[in-house]
Each structure stands twice: as C-alpha cells, then as structure tokens.
mmCIF file with all atom_site columns, C-alpha atoms in Angstrom:
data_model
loop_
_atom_site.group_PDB
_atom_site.id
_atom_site.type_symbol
_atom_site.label_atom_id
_atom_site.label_alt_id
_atom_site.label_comp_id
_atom_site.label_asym_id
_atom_site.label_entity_id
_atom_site.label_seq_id
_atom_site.pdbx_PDB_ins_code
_atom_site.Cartn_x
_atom_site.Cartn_y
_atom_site.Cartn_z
_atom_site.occupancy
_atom_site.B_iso_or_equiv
_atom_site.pdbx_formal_charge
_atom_site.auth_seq_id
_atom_site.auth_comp_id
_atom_site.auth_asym_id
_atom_site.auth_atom_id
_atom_site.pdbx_PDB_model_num
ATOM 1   C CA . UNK A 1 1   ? 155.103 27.257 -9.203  1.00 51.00 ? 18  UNK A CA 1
ATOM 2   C CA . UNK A 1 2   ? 155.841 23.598 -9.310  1.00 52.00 ? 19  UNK A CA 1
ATOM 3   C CA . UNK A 1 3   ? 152.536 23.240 -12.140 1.00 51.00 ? 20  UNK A CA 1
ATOM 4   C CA . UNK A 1 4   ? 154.285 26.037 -13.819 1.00 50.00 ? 21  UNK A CA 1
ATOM 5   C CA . UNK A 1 5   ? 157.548 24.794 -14.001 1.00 46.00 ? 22  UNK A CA 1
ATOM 6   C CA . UNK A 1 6   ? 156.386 20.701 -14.773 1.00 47.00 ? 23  UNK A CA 1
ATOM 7   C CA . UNK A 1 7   ? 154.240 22.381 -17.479 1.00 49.00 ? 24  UNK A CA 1
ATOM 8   C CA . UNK A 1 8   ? 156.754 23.955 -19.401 1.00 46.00 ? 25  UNK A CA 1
ATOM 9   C CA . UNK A 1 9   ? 159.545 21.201 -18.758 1.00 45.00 ? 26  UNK A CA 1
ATOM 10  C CA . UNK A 1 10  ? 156.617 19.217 -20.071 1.00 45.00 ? 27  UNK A CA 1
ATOM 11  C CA . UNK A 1 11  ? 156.236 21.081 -23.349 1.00 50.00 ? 28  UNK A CA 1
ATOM 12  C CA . UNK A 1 12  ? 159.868 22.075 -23.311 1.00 46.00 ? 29  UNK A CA 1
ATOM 13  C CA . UNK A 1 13  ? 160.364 18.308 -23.391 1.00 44.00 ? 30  UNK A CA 1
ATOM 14  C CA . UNK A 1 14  ? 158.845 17.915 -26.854 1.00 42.00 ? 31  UNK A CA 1
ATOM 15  C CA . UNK A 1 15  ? 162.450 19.892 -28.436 1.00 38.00 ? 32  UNK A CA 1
ATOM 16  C CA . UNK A 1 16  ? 164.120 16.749 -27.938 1.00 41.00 ? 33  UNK A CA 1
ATOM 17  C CA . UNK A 1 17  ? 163.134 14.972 -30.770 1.00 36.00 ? 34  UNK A CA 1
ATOM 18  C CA . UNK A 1 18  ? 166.111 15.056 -32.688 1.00 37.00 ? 35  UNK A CA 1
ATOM 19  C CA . UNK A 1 19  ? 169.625 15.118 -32.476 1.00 40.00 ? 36  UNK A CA 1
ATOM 20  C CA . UNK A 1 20  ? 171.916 17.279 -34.462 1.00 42.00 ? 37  UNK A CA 1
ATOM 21  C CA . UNK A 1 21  ? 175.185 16.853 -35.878 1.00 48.00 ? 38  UNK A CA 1
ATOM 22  C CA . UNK A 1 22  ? 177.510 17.756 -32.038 1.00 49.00 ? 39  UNK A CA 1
ATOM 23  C CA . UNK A 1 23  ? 180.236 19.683 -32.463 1.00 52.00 ? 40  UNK A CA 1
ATOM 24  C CA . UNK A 1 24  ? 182.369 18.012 -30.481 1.00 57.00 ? 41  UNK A CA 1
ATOM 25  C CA . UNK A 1 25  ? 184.037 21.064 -29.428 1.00 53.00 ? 42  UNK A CA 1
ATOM 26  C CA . UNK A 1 26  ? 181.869 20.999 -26.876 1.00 52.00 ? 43  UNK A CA 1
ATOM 27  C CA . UNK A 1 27  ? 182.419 18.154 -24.690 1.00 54.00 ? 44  UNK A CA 1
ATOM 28  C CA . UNK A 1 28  ? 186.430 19.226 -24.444 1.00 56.00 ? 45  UNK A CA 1
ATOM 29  C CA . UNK A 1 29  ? 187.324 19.867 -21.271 1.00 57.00 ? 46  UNK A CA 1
ATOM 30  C CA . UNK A 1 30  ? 187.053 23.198 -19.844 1.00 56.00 ? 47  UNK A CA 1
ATOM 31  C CA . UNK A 1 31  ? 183.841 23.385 -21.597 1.00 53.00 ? 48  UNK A CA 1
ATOM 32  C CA . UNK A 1 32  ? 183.207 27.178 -22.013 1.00 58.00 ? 49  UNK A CA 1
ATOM 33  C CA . UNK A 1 33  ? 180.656 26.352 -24.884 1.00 56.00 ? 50  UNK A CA 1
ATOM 34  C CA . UNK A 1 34  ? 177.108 27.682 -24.983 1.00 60.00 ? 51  UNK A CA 1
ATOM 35  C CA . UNK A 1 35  ? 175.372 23.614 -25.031 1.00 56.00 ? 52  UNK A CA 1
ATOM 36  C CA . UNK A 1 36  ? 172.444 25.679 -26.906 1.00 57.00 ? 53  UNK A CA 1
ATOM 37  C CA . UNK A 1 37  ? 175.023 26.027 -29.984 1.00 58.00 ? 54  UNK A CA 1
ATOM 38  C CA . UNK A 1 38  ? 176.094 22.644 -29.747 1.00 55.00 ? 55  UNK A CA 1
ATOM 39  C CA . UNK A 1 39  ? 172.414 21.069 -29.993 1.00 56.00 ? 56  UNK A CA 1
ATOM 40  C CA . UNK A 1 40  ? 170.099 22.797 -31.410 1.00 59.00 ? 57  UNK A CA 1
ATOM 41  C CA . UNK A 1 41  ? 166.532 22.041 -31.555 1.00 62.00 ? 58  UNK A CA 1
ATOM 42  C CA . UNK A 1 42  ? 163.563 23.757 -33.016 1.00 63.00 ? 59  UNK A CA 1
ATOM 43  C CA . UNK A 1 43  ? 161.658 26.022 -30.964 1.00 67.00 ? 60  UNK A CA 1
ATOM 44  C CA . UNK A 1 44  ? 158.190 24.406 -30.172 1.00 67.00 ? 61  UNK A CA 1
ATOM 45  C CA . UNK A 1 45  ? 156.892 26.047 -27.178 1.00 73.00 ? 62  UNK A CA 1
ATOM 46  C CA . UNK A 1 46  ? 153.896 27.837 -27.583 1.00 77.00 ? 63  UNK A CA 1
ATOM 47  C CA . UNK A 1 47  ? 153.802 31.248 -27.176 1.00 81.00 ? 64  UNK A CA 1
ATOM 48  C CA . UNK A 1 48  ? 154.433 32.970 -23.330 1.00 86.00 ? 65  UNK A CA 1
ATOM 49  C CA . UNK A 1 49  ? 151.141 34.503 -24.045 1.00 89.00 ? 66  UNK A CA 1
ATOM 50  C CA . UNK A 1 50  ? 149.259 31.468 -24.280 1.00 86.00 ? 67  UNK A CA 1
ATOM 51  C CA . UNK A 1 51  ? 151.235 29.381 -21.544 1.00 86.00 ? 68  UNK A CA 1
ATOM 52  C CA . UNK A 1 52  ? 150.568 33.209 -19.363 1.00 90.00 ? 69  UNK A CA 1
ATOM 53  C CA . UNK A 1 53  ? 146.676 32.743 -20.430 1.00 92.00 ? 70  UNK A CA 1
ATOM 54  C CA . UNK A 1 54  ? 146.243 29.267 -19.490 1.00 91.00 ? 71  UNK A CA 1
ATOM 55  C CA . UNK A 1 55  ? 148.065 30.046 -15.846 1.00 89.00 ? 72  UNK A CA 1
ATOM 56  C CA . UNK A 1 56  ? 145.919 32.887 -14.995 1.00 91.00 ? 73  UNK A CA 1
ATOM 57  C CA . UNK A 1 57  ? 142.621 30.604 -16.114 1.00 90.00 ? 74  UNK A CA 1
ATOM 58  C CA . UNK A 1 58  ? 144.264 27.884 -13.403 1.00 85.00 ? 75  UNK A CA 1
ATOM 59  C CA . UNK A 1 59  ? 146.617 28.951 -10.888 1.00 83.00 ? 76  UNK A CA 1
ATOM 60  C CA . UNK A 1 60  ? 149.278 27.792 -8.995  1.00 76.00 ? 77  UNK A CA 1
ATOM 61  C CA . UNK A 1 61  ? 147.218 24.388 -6.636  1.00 72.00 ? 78  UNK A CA 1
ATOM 62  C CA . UNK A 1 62  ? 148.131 26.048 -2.818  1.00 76.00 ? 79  UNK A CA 1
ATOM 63  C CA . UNK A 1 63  ? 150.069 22.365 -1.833  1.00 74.00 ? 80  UNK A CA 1
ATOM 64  C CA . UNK A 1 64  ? 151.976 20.075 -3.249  1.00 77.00 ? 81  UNK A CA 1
ATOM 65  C CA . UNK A 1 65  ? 150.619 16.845 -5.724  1.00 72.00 ? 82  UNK A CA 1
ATOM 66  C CA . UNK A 1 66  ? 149.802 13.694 -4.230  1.00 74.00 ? 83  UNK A CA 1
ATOM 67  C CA . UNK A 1 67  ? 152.581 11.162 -4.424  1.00 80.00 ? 84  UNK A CA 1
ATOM 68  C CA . UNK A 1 68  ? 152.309 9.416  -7.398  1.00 72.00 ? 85  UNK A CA 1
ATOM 69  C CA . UNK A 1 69  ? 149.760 11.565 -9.401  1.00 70.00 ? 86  UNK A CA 1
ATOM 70  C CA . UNK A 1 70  ? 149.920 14.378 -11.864 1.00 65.00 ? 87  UNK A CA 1
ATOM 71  C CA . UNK A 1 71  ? 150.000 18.259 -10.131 1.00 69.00 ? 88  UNK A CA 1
ATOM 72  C CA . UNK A 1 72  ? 146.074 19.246 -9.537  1.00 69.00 ? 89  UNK A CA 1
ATOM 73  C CA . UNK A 1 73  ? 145.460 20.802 -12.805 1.00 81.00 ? 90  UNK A CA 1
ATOM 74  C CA . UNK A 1 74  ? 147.935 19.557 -14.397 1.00 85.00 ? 91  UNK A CA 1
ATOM 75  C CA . UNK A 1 75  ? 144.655 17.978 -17.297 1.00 91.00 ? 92  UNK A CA 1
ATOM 76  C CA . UNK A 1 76  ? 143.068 21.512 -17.381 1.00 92.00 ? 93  UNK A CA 1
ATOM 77  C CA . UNK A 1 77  ? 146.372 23.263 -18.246 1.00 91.00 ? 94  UNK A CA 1
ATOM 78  C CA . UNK A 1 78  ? 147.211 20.705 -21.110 1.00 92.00 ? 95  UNK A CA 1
ATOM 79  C CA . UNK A 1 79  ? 143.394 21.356 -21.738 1.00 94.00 ? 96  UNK A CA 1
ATOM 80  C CA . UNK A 1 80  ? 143.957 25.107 -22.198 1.00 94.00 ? 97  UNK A CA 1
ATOM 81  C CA . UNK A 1 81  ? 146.857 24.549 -24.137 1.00 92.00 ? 98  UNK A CA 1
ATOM 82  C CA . UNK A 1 82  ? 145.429 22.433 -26.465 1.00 95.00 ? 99  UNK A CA 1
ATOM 83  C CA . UNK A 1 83  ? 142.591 24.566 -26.961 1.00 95.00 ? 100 UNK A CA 1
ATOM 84  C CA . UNK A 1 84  ? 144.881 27.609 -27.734 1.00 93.00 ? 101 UNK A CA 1
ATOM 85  C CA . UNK A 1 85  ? 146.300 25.965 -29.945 1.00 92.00 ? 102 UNK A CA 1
ATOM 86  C CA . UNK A 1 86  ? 143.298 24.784 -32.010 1.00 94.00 ? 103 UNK A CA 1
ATOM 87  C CA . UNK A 1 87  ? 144.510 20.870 -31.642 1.00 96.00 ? 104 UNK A CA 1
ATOM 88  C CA . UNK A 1 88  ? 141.241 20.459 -28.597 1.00 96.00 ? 105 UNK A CA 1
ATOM 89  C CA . UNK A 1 89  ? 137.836 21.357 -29.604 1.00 94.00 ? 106 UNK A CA 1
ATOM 90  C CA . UNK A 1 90  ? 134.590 20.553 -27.393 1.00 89.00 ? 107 UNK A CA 1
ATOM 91  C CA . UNK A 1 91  ? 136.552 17.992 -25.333 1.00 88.00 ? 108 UNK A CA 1
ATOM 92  C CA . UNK A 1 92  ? 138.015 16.114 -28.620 1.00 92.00 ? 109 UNK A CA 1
ATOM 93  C CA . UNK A 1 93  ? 142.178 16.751 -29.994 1.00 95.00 ? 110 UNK A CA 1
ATOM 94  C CA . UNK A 1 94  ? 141.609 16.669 -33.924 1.00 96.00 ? 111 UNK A CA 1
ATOM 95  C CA . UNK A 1 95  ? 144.864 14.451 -34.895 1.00 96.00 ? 112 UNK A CA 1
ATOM 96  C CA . UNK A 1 96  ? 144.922 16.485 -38.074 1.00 97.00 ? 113 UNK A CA 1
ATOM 97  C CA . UNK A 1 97  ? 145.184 19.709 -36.062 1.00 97.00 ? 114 UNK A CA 1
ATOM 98  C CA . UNK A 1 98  ? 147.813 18.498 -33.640 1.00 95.00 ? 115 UNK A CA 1
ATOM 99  C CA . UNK A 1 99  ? 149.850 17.083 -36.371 1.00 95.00 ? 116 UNK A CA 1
ATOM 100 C CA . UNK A 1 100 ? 149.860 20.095 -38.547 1.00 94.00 ? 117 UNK A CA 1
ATOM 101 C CA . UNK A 1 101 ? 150.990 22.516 -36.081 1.00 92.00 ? 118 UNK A CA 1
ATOM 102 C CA . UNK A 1 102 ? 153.508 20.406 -34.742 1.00 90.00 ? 119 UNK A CA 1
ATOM 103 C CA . UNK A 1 103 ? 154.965 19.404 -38.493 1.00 90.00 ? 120 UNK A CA 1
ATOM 104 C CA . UNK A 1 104 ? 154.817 23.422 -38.607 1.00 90.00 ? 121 UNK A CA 1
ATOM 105 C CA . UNK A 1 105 ? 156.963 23.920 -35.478 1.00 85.00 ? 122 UNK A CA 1
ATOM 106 C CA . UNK A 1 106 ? 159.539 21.709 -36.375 1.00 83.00 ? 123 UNK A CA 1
ATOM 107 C CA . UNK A 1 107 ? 160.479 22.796 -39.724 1.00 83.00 ? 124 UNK A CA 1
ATOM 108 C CA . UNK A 1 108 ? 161.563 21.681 -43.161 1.00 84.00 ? 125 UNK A CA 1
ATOM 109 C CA . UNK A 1 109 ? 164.087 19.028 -41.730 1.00 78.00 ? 126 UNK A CA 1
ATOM 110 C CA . UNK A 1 110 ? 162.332 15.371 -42.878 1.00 79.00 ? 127 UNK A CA 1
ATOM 111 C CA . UNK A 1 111 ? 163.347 13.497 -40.179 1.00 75.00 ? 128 UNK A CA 1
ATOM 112 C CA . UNK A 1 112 ? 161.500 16.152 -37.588 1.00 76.00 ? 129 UNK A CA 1
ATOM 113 C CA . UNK A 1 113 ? 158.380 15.866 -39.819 1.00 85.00 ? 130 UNK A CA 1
ATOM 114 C CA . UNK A 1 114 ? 158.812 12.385 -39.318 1.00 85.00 ? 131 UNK A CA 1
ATOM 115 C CA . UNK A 1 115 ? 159.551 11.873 -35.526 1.00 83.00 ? 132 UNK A CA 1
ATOM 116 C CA . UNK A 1 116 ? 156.476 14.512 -35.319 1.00 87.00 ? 133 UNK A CA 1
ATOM 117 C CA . UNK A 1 117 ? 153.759 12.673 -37.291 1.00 92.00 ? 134 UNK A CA 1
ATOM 118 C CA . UNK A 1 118 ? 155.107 8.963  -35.769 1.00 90.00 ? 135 UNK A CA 1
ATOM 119 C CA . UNK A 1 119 ? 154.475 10.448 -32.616 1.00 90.00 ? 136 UNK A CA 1
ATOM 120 C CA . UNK A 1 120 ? 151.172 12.487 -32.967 1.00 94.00 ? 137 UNK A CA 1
ATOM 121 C CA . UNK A 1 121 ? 149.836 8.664  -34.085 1.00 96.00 ? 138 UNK A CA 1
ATOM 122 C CA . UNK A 1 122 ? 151.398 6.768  -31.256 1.00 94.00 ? 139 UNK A CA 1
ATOM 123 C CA . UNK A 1 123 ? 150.477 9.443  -28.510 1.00 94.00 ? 140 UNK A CA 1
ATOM 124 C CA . UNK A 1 124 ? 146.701 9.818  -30.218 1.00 96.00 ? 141 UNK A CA 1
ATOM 125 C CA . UNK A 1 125 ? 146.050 6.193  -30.446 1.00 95.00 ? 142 UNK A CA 1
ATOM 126 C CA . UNK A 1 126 ? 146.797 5.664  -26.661 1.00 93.00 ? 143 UNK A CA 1
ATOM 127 C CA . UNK A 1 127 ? 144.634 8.576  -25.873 1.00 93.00 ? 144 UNK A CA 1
ATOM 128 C CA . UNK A 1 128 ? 141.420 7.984  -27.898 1.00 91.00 ? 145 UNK A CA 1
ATOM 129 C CA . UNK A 1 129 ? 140.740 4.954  -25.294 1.00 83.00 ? 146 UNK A CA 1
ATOM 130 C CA . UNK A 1 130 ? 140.086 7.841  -22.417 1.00 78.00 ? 147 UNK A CA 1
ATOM 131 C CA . UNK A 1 131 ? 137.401 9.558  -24.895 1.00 76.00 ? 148 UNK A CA 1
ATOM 132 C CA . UNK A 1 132 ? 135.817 12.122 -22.698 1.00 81.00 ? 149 UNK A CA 1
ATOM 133 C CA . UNK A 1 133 ? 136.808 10.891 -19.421 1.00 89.00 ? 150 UNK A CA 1
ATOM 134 C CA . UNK A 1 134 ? 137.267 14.193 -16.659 1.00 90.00 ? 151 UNK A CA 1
ATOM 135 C CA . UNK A 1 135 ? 139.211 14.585 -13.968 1.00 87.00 ? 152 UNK A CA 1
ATOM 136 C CA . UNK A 1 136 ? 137.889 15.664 -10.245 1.00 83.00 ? 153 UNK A CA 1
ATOM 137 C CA . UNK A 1 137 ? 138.194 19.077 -11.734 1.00 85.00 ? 154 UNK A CA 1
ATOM 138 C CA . UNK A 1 138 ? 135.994 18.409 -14.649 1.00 89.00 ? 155 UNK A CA 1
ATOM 139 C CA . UNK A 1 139 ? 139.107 18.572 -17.001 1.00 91.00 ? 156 UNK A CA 1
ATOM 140 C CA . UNK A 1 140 ? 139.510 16.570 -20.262 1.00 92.00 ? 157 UNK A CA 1
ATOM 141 C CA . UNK A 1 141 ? 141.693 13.657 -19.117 1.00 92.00 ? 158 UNK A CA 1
ATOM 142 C CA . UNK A 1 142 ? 142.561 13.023 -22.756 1.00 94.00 ? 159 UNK A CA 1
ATOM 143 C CA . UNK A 1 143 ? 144.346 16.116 -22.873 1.00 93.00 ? 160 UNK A CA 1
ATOM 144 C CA . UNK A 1 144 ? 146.491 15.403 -20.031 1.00 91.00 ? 161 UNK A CA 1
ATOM 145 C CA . UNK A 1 145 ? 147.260 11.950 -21.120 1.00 93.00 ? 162 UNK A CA 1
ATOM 146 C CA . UNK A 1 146 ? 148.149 13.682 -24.622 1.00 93.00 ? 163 UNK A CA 1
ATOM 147 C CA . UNK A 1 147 ? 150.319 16.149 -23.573 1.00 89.00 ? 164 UNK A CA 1
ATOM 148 C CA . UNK A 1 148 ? 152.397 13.612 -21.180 1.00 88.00 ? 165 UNK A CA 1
ATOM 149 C CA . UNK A 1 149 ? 152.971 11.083 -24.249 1.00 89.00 ? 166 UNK A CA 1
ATOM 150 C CA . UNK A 1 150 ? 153.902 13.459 -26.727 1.00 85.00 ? 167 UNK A CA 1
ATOM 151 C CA . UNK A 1 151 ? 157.371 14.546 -25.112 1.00 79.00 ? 168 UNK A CA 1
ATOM 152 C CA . UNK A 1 152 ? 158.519 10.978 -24.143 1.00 78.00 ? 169 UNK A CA 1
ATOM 153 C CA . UNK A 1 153 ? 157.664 9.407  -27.672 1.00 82.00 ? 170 UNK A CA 1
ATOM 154 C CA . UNK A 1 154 ? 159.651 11.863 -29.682 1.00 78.00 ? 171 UNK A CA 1
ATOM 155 C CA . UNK A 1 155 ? 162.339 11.110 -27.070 1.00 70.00 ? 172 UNK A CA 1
ATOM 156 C CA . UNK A 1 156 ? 161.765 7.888  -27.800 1.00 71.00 ? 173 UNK A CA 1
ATOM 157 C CA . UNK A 1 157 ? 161.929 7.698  -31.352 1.00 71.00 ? 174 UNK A CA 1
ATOM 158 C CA . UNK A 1 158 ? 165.223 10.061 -31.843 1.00 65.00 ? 175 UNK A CA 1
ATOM 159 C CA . UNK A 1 159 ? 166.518 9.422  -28.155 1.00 53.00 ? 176 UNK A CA 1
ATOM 160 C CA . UNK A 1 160 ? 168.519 12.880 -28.141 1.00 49.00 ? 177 UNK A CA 1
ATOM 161 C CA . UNK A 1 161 ? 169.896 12.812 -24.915 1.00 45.00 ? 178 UNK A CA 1
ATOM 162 C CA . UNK A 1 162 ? 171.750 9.644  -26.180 1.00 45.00 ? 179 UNK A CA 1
ATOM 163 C CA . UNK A 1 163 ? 173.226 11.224 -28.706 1.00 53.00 ? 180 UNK A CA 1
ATOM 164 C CA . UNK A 1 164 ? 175.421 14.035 -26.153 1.00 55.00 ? 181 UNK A CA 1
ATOM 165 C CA . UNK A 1 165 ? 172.932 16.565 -25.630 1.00 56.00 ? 182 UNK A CA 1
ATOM 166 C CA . UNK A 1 166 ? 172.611 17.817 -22.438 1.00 54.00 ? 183 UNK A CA 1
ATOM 167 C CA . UNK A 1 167 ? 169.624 18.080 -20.822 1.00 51.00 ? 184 UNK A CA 1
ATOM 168 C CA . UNK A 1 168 ? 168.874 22.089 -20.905 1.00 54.00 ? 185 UNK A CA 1
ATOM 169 C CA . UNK A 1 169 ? 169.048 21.959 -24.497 1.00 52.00 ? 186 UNK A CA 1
ATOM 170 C CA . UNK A 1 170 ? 165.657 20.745 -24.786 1.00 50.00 ? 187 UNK A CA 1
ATOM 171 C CA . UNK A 1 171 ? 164.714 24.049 -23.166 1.00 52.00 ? 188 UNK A CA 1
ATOM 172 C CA . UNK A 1 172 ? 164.537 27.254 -25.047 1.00 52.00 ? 189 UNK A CA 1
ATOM 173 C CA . UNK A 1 173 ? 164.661 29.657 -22.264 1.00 46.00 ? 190 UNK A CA 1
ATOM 174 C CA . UNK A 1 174 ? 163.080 30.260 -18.449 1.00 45.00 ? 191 UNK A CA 1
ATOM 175 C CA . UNK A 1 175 ? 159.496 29.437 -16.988 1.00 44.00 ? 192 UNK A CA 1
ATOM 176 C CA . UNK A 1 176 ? 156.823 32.153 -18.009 1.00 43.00 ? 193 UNK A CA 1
ATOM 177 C CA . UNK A 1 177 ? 157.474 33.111 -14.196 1.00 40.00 ? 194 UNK A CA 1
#
C-alpha cells in the first residue's frame, strides 16, 4: 500500500507545475472553500487503468523499504508506467515521447508547455548517465530516476506551493486502492 500510495503522490506530484491566479477567497478565515477551485491544475495522471495494470504486474513488497532507499519496486513500477505510456521502449525513455505526452497533458496554457519541456530536458539529461543500469529486480533504473526528477523540477521551476496552494491540490483524487 505504501508503493501504491508513494507512486501516485509521485505522479500526482507532477500537477504542481504551475500556479494559478488564487482567489483569495480562499484563505479567509473560516475557509469553507473547495482548495481544488482555488488552484487548479491540469490533470496529468495516467489513467487508473494503467496505474491498476502496472500494480497487478508488481504488487504491494510484503515489508517496509529500507531506510533511505526507494520502496522495492518502486524502478519497475515507473518502468511499467513509462512503458504504458509509450515514453520507455526496450529499456530506453524516447525524450520526444515523454515530452509530447506531457505537453499534451498540460494543455494550451504556454507557460505549462514550457515548465513541461524545461523539465523533460533537465530530468532526461540527469538520467541518460544511468543508461541501462537495473536494479536487484532487474528493473530499468533510468526509469526510476526519471520518474523521481520529473515532479520536483516542475516544482522547481513554477514553485506552486509558494504561491498559496495547498498541498492536496496537486492531487486529483484518491489512490487506485
């Protein structure tokens, strides 16, 4: 459950690229405002189908990580993902793929397509140095490596949470479980 859930807070992660316009309505106190009207970010979470595939393929590890590395799996989930999503093929992410569906996912908005591409580059340059390294699983390192960066460098380069956003609006709705 704990792969689960750091999986899709993972990919969840990656709606924070941008920050809106707030209505500030929504930081008067009492607060009765839905936060997912006050920020809103585009949906980019793959389908439940896909994230439902790739958990079947590797289930939930029986005990917890070890202290201070990834959840077992953790590279041959990102792995599947990638592979669903035609951005993995035969152990290599194809930047071009990765970037077009993400640019896809965000929208029309320019500064999305922007944060998106910027941070496709970043996040692929820092992986091609792992090439086809595997895990003790036999799992593509790269693509766990990729799927960590991806998140925290759109976070980086539109820093949402800075702008007022709480956290659970980078969320867009419960773990597949």
């Amino acid at each position: 459950m704990k792969l689960n859930l750091a999986l899709a807070a993972l990919i969840g992660m990656v709606a924070m690229v941008h920050g809106q316009q707030i209505n500030q309505e929504c930081f008067n106190r009492p607060n009765e405002k839905n936060p997912m009207e006050c920020c809103r970010a585009p949906n980019i979470m793959p389908p439940r189908e896909e994230l439902l595939t790739c958990m079947q393929k590797f289930p939930k590890p029986s005990g917890p990580p070890t202290p201070g590395s990834p959840p077992p799996g953790h590279n041959c989930m990102a792995e599947c993902m990638l592979e669903q999503q035609g951005i993995m093929t035969n152990g290599a992410i194809s930047k071009d793929a990765a970037t077009s569906k993400l640019v896809a996912l965000v929208g029309s908005s320019a500064d999305w397509q922007t944060v998106a591409k910027k941070s496709i580059d970043t996040c692929y340059q820092q992986v091609s140095s792992s090439g086809g390294q595997k895990d003790s699983l036999g799992c593509s390192v790269m693509a766990g490596s990729f799927m960590e960066c991806l998140p925290s460098m759109m976070f980086t380069l539109k820093a949402h949470l800075q702008k007022g956003c709480p956290l659970m609006t980078l969320f867009k709705g419960h773990p597949p479980h």
